[in-house]
């Protein structure tokens, strides 16, 4: 993983997450803004998949368990489309909160991925 | 726009409103726990069989709880109670054991240190789940906005 790209991703995921949770709690149904944020998080995750494939080939392999890393990454990639689809099918303010929660979960997963990639306790 | 207050639509599912968020969080935890335990068991099960078995149990509990929260009927309502109570019991037991006797769990589980690795969500979630369940008994369904 690349540090600056990971930080950027986590920052955007947290931002999109907090925004959607706040907008949702203000009783607004999913909008282009909140869903766009989740979509951006999703696109960046796909870029992260590319990074995770290319980085080991250019001398930046994961120090931790690569399977665990990929389990997190694949789970994270699935989340934005599912959350967006959910929000499109059920246009309630709580769906906006759900989209935000998904983005925040992705931020946590990205942090876990970076820990697995770089720091190994065992 | 149609008025929302005059004629609320009849909900076919048991879950609605803030319950949706609860289901979403359970779903995400189920996904994360399943991925993690599958990898742990497939790659190095012998290193920490107890911890990894618990991770798998956690994954199953979260999947069951997610399904039970969405599904309708008295039976699923009971299953939701059982899985969520089980979850609270385990997060407290495993959490305490991992603090008292770290050697018992050489590798972390979802529930180690009361779920600190998951921002204590595993500790808070069953309490919220029980609150939600006690307010939404089957048969006494209310429509939420």
mmCIF file of C-alpha atoms in Angstrom:
data_model
loop_
_atom_site.group_PDB
_atom_site.id
_atom_site.type_symbol
_atom_site.label_atom_id
_atom_site.label_comp_id
_atom_site.label_asym_id
_atom_site.label_seq_id
_atom_site.Cartn_x
_atom_site.Cartn_y
_atom_site.Cartn_z
ATOM 1 C CA UNK A 1 0.000 0.000 0.000
ATOM 2 C CA UNK A 2 1.054 3.582 -0.532
ATOM 3 C CA UNK A 3 0.920 5.750 2.595
ATOM 4 C CA UNK A 4 -0.307 9.023 1.087
ATOM 5 C CA UNK A 5 -2.939 7.293 -1.018
ATOM 6 C CA UNK A 6 -4.177 5.358 2.016
ATOM 7 C CA UNK A 7 -4.397 8.545 4.085
ATOM 8 C CA UNK A 8 -6.282 10.277 1.247
ATOM 9 C CA UNK A 9 -8.679 7.328 1.017
ATOM 10 C CA UNK A 10 -9.330 7.208 4.756
ATOM 11 C CA UNK A 11 -9.842 10.998 4.853
ATOM 12 C CA UNK A 12 -12.379 10.891 2.016
ATOM 13 C CA UNK A 13 -14.158 7.867 3.518
ATOM 14 C CA UNK A 14 -14.423 9.577 6.927
ATOM 15 C CA UNK A 15 -15.595 12.808 5.290
ATOM 16 C CA UNK A 16 -18.198 11.068 3.122
ATOM 17 C CA UNK A 17 -19.259 8.977 6.135
ATOM 18 C CA UNK A 18 -19.689 11.851 8.582
ATOM 19 C CA UNK A 19 -21.474 13.906 5.919
ATOM 20 C CA UNK A 20 -23.962 11.146 5.096
ATOM 21 C CA UNK A 21 -24.629 10.317 8.762
ATOM 22 C CA UNK A 22 -25.196 14.005 9.538
ATOM 23 C CA UNK A 23 -27.416 14.593 6.491
ATOM 24 C CA UNK A 24 -29.331 11.376 7.267
ATOM 25 C CA UNK A 25 -29.904 12.336 10.898
ATOM 26 C CA UNK A 26 -31.198 15.683 9.597
ATOM 27 C CA UNK A 27 -33.935 13.554 7.972
ATOM 28 C CA UNK A 28 -32.854 13.942 4.349
ATOM 29 C CA UNK A 29 -33.215 11.076 1.878
ATOM 30 C CA UNK A 30 -30.124 9.974 -0.076
ATOM 31 C CA UNK A 31 -28.970 12.712 -2.467
ATOM 32 C CA UNK A 32 -26.469 13.020 -5.307
ATOM 33 C CA UNK A 33 -24.023 14.492 -2.822
ATOM 34 C CA UNK A 34 -24.150 11.703 -0.247
ATOM 35 C CA UNK A 35 -24.307 8.909 -2.819
ATOM 36 C CA UNK A 36 -21.572 10.638 -4.847
ATOM 37 C CA UNK A 37 -19.361 10.563 -1.765
ATOM 38 C CA UNK A 38 -19.929 6.837 -1.361
ATOM 39 C CA UNK A 39 -19.312 6.333 -5.094
ATOM 40 C CA UNK A 40 -15.999 8.212 -4.833
ATOM 41 C CA UNK A 41 -14.998 5.980 -1.906
ATOM 42 C CA UNK A 42 -15.862 2.974 -4.087
ATOM 43 C CA UNK A 43 -13.834 4.188 -7.066
ATOM 44 C CA UNK A 44 -10.818 4.848 -4.827
ATOM 45 C CA UNK A 45 -11.135 1.298 -3.453
ATOM 46 C CA UNK A 46 -10.936 -0.092 -6.976
ATOM 47 C CA UNK A 47 -7.781 1.999 -7.423
ATOM 48 C CA UNK A 48 -6.527 0.465 -4.179
ATOM 49 C CA UNK A 49 -7.090 -3.015 -5.652
ATOM 50 C CA UNK A 50 -4.834 -2.015 -8.558
ATOM 51 C CA UNK A 51 -2.241 -0.618 -6.127
ATOM 52 C CA UNK A 52 -2.337 -3.824 -4.068
ATOM 53 C CA UNK A 53 -1.697 -5.896 -7.210
ATOM 54 C CA UNK A 54 1.054 -3.680 -8.641
ATOM 55 C CA UNK A 55 2.888 -2.675 -5.423
ATOM 56 C CA UNK A 56 4.328 -6.150 -4.602
ATOM 57 C CA UNK A 57 5.676 -6.349 -8.182
ATOM 58 C CA UNK A 58 7.607 -3.118 -7.672
ATOM 59 C CA UNK A 59 9.225 -4.127 -4.390
ATOM 60 C CA UNK A 60 6.538 -3.148 -1.886
ATOM 61 C CA UNK A 61 5.072 -6.465 -0.687
ATOM 62 C CA UNK A 62 2.755 -6.816 2.328
ATOM 63 C CA UNK A 63 4.626 -7.762 5.504
ATOM 64 C CA UNK A 64 1.542 -9.397 6.986
ATOM 65 C CA UNK A 65 -0.817 -12.125 5.875
ATOM 66 C CA UNK A 66 -1.798 -11.263 2.276
ATOM 67 C CA UNK A 67 -4.977 -13.367 2.478
ATOM 68 C CA UNK A 68 -6.202 -11.410 5.481
ATOM 69 C CA UNK A 69 -5.395 -8.196 3.624
ATOM 70 C CA UNK A 70 -7.389 -9.299 0.591
ATOM 71 C CA UNK A 71 -10.297 -10.468 2.756
ATOM 72 C CA UNK A 72 -10.602 -6.918 4.061
ATOM 73 C CA UNK A 73 -10.096 -5.288 0.675
ATOM 74 C CA UNK A 74 -12.686 -7.465 -1.068
ATOM 75 C CA UNK A 75 -15.188 -6.862 1.759
ATOM 76 C CA UNK A 76 -14.565 -3.123 1.489
ATOM 77 C CA UNK A 77 -14.969 -3.067 -2.320
ATOM 78 C CA UNK A 78 -18.362 -4.772 -1.999
ATOM 79 C CA UNK A 79 -19.728 -2.226 0.511
ATOM 80 C CA UNK A 80 -20.211 0.992 -1.569
ATOM 81 C CA UNK A 81 -22.251 -0.649 -4.374
ATOM 82 C CA UNK A 82 -24.419 -2.484 -1.814
ATOM 83 C CA UNK A 83 -24.953 0.693 0.237
ATOM 84 C CA UNK A 84 -25.762 2.785 -2.871
ATOM 85 C CA UNK A 85 -28.122 0.147 -4.223
ATOM 86 C CA UNK A 86 -29.855 -0.023 -0.831
ATOM 87 C CA UNK A 87 -30.207 3.769 -0.775
ATOM 88 C CA UNK A 88 -31.668 3.821 -4.306
ATOM 89 C CA UNK A 89 -34.225 1.121 -3.453
ATOM 90 C CA UNK A 90 -35.216 2.547 -0.082
ATOM 91 C CA UNK A 91 -35.176 6.329 -0.255
ATOM 92 C CA UNK A 92 -35.556 7.083 3.426
ATOM 93 C CA UNK A 93 -33.409 9.296 5.629
ATOM 94 C CA UNK A 94 -32.147 6.181 7.442
ATOM 95 C CA UNK A 95 -30.718 4.898 4.175
ATOM 96 C CA UNK A 96 -28.546 8.010 4.118
ATOM 97 C CA UNK A 97 -27.286 7.068 7.587
ATOM 98 C CA UNK A 98 -26.617 3.526 6.351
ATOM 99 C CA UNK A 99 -24.526 4.895 3.464
ATOM 100 C CA UNK A 100 -22.549 6.961 5.988
ATOM 101 C CA UNK A 101 -22.022 3.998 8.313
ATOM 102 C CA UNK A 102 -20.724 1.956 5.372
ATOM 103 C CA UNK A 103 -18.210 4.706 4.505
ATOM 104 C CA UNK A 104 -17.008 4.869 8.122
ATOM 105 C CA UNK A 105 -16.667 1.069 8.224
ATOM 106 C CA UNK A 106 -14.553 1.287 5.058
ATOM 107 C CA UNK A 107 -12.308 3.863 6.744
ATOM 108 C CA UNK A 108 -11.721 1.412 9.618
ATOM 109 C CA UNK A 109 -11.089 -1.439 7.181
ATOM 110 C CA UNK A 110 -8.549 0.665 5.269
ATOM 111 C CA UNK A 111 -6.702 1.383 8.489
ATOM 112 C CA UNK A 112 -6.717 -2.359 9.315
ATOM 113 C CA UNK A 113 -5.420 -3.107 5.816
ATOM 114 C CA UNK A 114 -2.567 -0.674 6.266
ATOM 115 C CA UNK A 115 -1.679 -2.247 9.619
ATOM 116 C CA UNK A 116 -1.656 -5.710 8.046
ATOM 117 C CA UNK A 117 0.443 -4.434 5.141
ATOM 118 C CA UNK A 118 3.101 -2.616 7.182
ATOM 119 C CA UNK A 119 3.158 -3.446 10.902
ATOM 120 C CA UNK A 120 3.231 -6.979 12.212
ATOM 121 C CA UNK A 121 2.946 -7.617 15.918
ATOM 122 C CA UNK A 122 3.360 -11.380 15.743
ATOM 123 C CA UNK B 1 -45.400 15.006 -3.404
ATOM 124 C CA UNK B 2 -47.763 12.827 -1.418
ATOM 125 C CA UNK B 3 -48.265 13.562 2.226
ATOM 126 C CA UNK B 4 -46.277 11.265 4.446
ATOM 127 C CA UNK B 5 -48.245 11.760 7.606
ATOM 128 C CA UNK B 6 -51.802 11.120 6.417
ATOM 129 C CA UNK B 7 -51.412 7.661 4.901
ATOM 130 C CA UNK B 8 -48.313 5.814 6.023
ATOM 131 C CA UNK B 9 -47.523 2.872 3.756
ATOM 132 C CA UNK B 10 -47.961 -0.562 5.270
ATOM 133 C CA UNK B 11 -44.541 -2.054 5.934
ATOM 134 C CA UNK B 12 -44.179 -5.636 4.879
ATOM 135 C CA UNK B 13 -40.930 -6.136 6.700
ATOM 136 C CA UNK B 14 -40.466 -6.136 10.434
ATOM 137 C CA UNK B 15 -37.555 -3.773 10.141
ATOM 138 C CA UNK B 16 -37.688 -0.070 9.368
ATOM 139 C CA UNK B 17 -36.317 3.284 10.417
ATOM 140 C CA UNK B 18 -33.325 3.214 12.707
ATOM 141 C CA UNK B 19 -33.520 -0.581 12.678
ATOM 142 C CA UNK B 20 -32.160 -0.434 9.123
ATOM 143 C CA UNK B 21 -28.961 1.093 10.445
ATOM 144 C CA UNK B 22 -28.726 -1.663 13.038
ATOM 145 C CA UNK B 23 -29.087 -4.301 10.326
ATOM 146 C CA UNK B 24 -26.482 -2.541 8.187
ATOM 147 C CA UNK B 25 -23.950 -2.532 11.035
ATOM 148 C CA UNK B 26 -24.661 -6.199 11.779
ATOM 149 C CA UNK B 27 -24.274 -6.993 8.093
ATOM 150 C CA UNK B 28 -20.916 -5.223 7.890
ATOM 151 C CA UNK B 29 -19.670 -6.999 11.039
ATOM 152 C CA UNK B 30 -20.881 -10.325 9.638
ATOM 153 C CA UNK B 31 -18.969 -9.649 6.409
ATOM 154 C CA UNK B 32 -15.790 -8.608 8.225
ATOM 155 C CA UNK B 33 -15.916 -11.464 10.741
ATOM 156 C CA UNK B 34 -16.582 -14.040 8.012
ATOM 157 C CA UNK B 35 -13.699 -12.846 5.864
ATOM 158 C CA UNK B 36 -11.323 -12.715 8.789
ATOM 159 C CA UNK B 37 -12.183 -16.108 10.277
ATOM 160 C CA UNK B 38 -12.167 -17.848 6.898
ATOM 161 C CA UNK B 39 -8.642 -16.609 6.247
ATOM 162 C CA UNK B 40 -7.435 -17.395 9.765
ATOM 163 C CA UNK B 41 -8.760 -20.952 9.691
ATOM 164 C CA UNK B 42 -7.540 -21.692 6.171
ATOM 165 C CA UNK B 43 -4.019 -20.304 6.660
ATOM 166 C CA UNK B 44 -2.821 -21.031 10.198
ATOM 167 C CA UNK B 45 -5.503 -22.706 12.279
ATOM 168 C CA UNK B 46 -2.973 -24.655 14.403
ATOM 169 C CA UNK B 47 -1.412 -21.475 15.782
ATOM 170 C CA UNK B 48 -4.414 -20.476 17.852
ATOM 171 C CA UNK B 49 -7.258 -22.989 17.473
ATOM 172 C CA UNK B 50 -9.361 -21.534 20.309
ATOM 173 C CA UNK B 51 -9.149 -17.934 19.101
ATOM 174 C CA UNK B 52 -9.810 -18.902 15.486
ATOM 175 C CA UNK B 53 -12.727 -21.155 16.383
ATOM 176 C CA UNK B 54 -14.203 -18.237 18.320
ATOM 177 C CA UNK B 55 -13.743 -15.982 15.293
ATOM 178 C CA UNK B 56 -15.739 -18.464 13.230
ATOM 179 C CA UNK B 57 -18.434 -18.642 15.928
ATOM 180 C CA UNK B 58 -18.556 -14.840 15.909
ATOM 181 C CA UNK B 59 -19.042 -14.816 12.139
ATOM 182 C CA UNK B 60 -21.938 -17.292 12.369
ATOM 183 C CA UNK B 61 -23.546 -15.343 15.227
ATOM 184 C CA UNK B 62 -23.375 -12.076 13.277
ATOM 185 C CA UNK B 63 -24.797 -13.656 10.120
ATOM 186 C CA UNK B 64 -27.649 -15.243 12.101
ATOM 187 C CA UNK B 65 -28.368 -12.004 13.953
ATOM 188 C CA UNK B 66 -28.464 -10.032 10.680
ATOM 189 C CA UNK B 67 -30.910 -12.480 9.102
ATOM 190 C CA UNK B 68 -33.018 -12.731 12.266
ATOM 191 C CA UNK B 69 -33.374 -8.956 12.486
ATOM 192 C CA UNK B 70 -34.635 -8.713 8.907
ATOM 193 C CA UNK B 71 -36.847 -11.799 8.837
ATOM 194 C CA UNK B 72 -40.371 -11.652 10.177
ATOM 195 C CA UNK B 73 -42.262 -13.869 12.578
ATOM 196 C CA UNK B 74 -42.083 -14.969 16.188
ATOM 197 C CA UNK B 75 -39.486 -17.650 15.550
ATOM 198 C CA UNK B 76 -37.010 -15.243 13.978
ATOM 199 C CA UNK B 77 -37.716 -12.772 16.749
ATOM 200 C CA UNK B 78 -36.658 -15.436 19.282
ATOM 201 C CA UNK B 79 -33.589 -16.306 17.220
ATOM 202 C CA UNK B 80 -32.668 -12.619 17.162
ATOM 203 C CA UNK B 81 -32.893 -12.479 20.960
ATOM 204 C CA UNK B 82 -30.870 -15.680 21.364
ATOM 205 C CA UNK B 83 -28.078 -14.654 18.978
ATOM 206 C CA UNK B 84 -27.827 -11.140 20.385
ATOM 207 C CA UNK B 85 -27.813 -12.398 24.007
ATOM 208 C CA UNK B 86 -25.172 -14.955 23.014
ATOM 209 C CA UNK B 87 -23.167 -12.175 21.410
ATOM 210 C CA UNK B 88 -23.287 -10.003 24.552
ATOM 211 C CA UNK B 89 -22.356 -12.981 26.747
ATOM 212 C CA UNK B 90 -19.391 -13.814 24.530
ATOM 213 C CA UNK B 91 -18.074 -10.302 24.114
ATOM 214 C CA UNK B 92 -18.067 -9.965 27.913
ATOM 215 C CA UNK B 93 -16.584 -13.424 28.563
ATOM 216 C CA UNK B 94 -13.947 -13.389 25.840
ATOM 217 C CA UNK B 95 -13.200 -9.729 26.506
ATOM 218 C CA UNK B 96 -12.568 -10.401 30.194
ATOM 219 C CA UNK B 97 -10.559 -13.560 29.516
ATOM 220 C CA UNK B 98 -8.374 -11.767 26.969
ATOM 221 C CA UNK B 99 -7.540 -9.131 29.582
ATOM 222 C CA UNK B 100 -7.041 -11.558 32.489
ATOM 223 C CA UNK B 101 -5.237 -14.354 30.666
ATOM 224 C CA UNK B 102 -3.735 -13.143 27.398
ATOM 225 C CA UNK B 103 -1.982 -16.492 26.836
ATOM 226 C CA UNK B 104 -5.365 -18.102 26.238
ATOM 227 C CA UNK B 105 -5.734 -16.074 23.039
ATOM 228 C CA UNK B 106 -2.372 -15.769 21.292
ATOM 229 C CA UNK B 107 -4.253 -14.335 18.309
ATOM 230 C CA UNK B 108 -7.006 -11.789 18.478
ATOM 231 C CA UNK B 109 -10.649 -12.594 17.924
ATOM 232 C CA UNK B 110 -13.435 -10.168 17.097
ATOM 233 C CA UNK B 111 -14.316 -10.182 20.798
ATOM 234 C CA UNK B 112 -10.824 -9.766 22.300
ATOM 235 C CA UNK B 113 -10.553 -6.740 24.590
ATOM 236 C CA UNK B 114 -14.320 -6.249 24.275
ATOM 237 C CA UNK B 115 -14.005 -5.692 20.525
ATOM 238 C CA UNK B 116 -11.502 -2.857 20.743
ATOM 239 C CA UNK B 117 -10.117 -3.780 17.302
ATOM 240 C CA UNK B 118 -13.575 -2.961 15.959
ATOM 241 C CA UNK B 119 -13.868 0.302 17.953
ATOM 242 C CA UNK B 120 -15.900 -1.438 20.698
ATOM 243 C CA UNK B 121 -18.774 -1.827 18.231
ATOM 244 C CA UNK B 122 -19.188 -5.516 19.235
ATOM 245 C CA UNK B 123 -19.757 -4.396 22.847
ATOM 246 C CA UNK B 124 -22.254 -1.632 22.089
ATOM 247 C CA UNK B 125 -24.160 -3.374 19.302
ATOM 248 C CA UNK B 126 -25.871 -6.161 21.330
ATOM 249 C CA UNK B 127 -27.136 -3.603 23.859
ATOM 250 C CA UNK B 128 -28.621 -1.474 21.053
ATOM 251 C CA UNK B 129 -29.960 -4.650 19.452
ATOM 252 C CA UNK B 130 -31.742 -5.702 22.657
ATOM 253 C CA UNK B 131 -33.210 -2.219 23.107
ATOM 254 C CA UNK B 132 -34.492 -2.294 19.561
ATOM 255 C CA UNK B 133 -35.923 -5.810 19.888
ATOM 256 C CA UNK B 134 -37.737 -5.009 23.139
ATOM 257 C CA UNK B 135 -39.458 -2.088 21.431
ATOM 258 C CA UNK B 136 -40.393 -3.999 18.298
ATOM 259 C CA UNK B 137 -42.187 -7.169 19.320
ATOM 260 C CA UNK B 138 -43.874 -9.091 16.512
ATOM 261 C CA UNK B 139 -47.615 -8.509 16.561
ATOM 262 C CA UNK B 140 -47.204 -5.083 18.080
ATOM 263 C CA UNK B 141 -45.708 -3.608 14.935
ATOM 264 C CA UNK B 142 -45.568 0.118 14.600
ATOM 265 C CA UNK B 143 -44.886 2.070 11.464
ATOM 266 C CA UNK B 144 -41.925 4.384 11.697
ATOM 267 C CA UNK B 145 -41.225 7.298 9.486
#
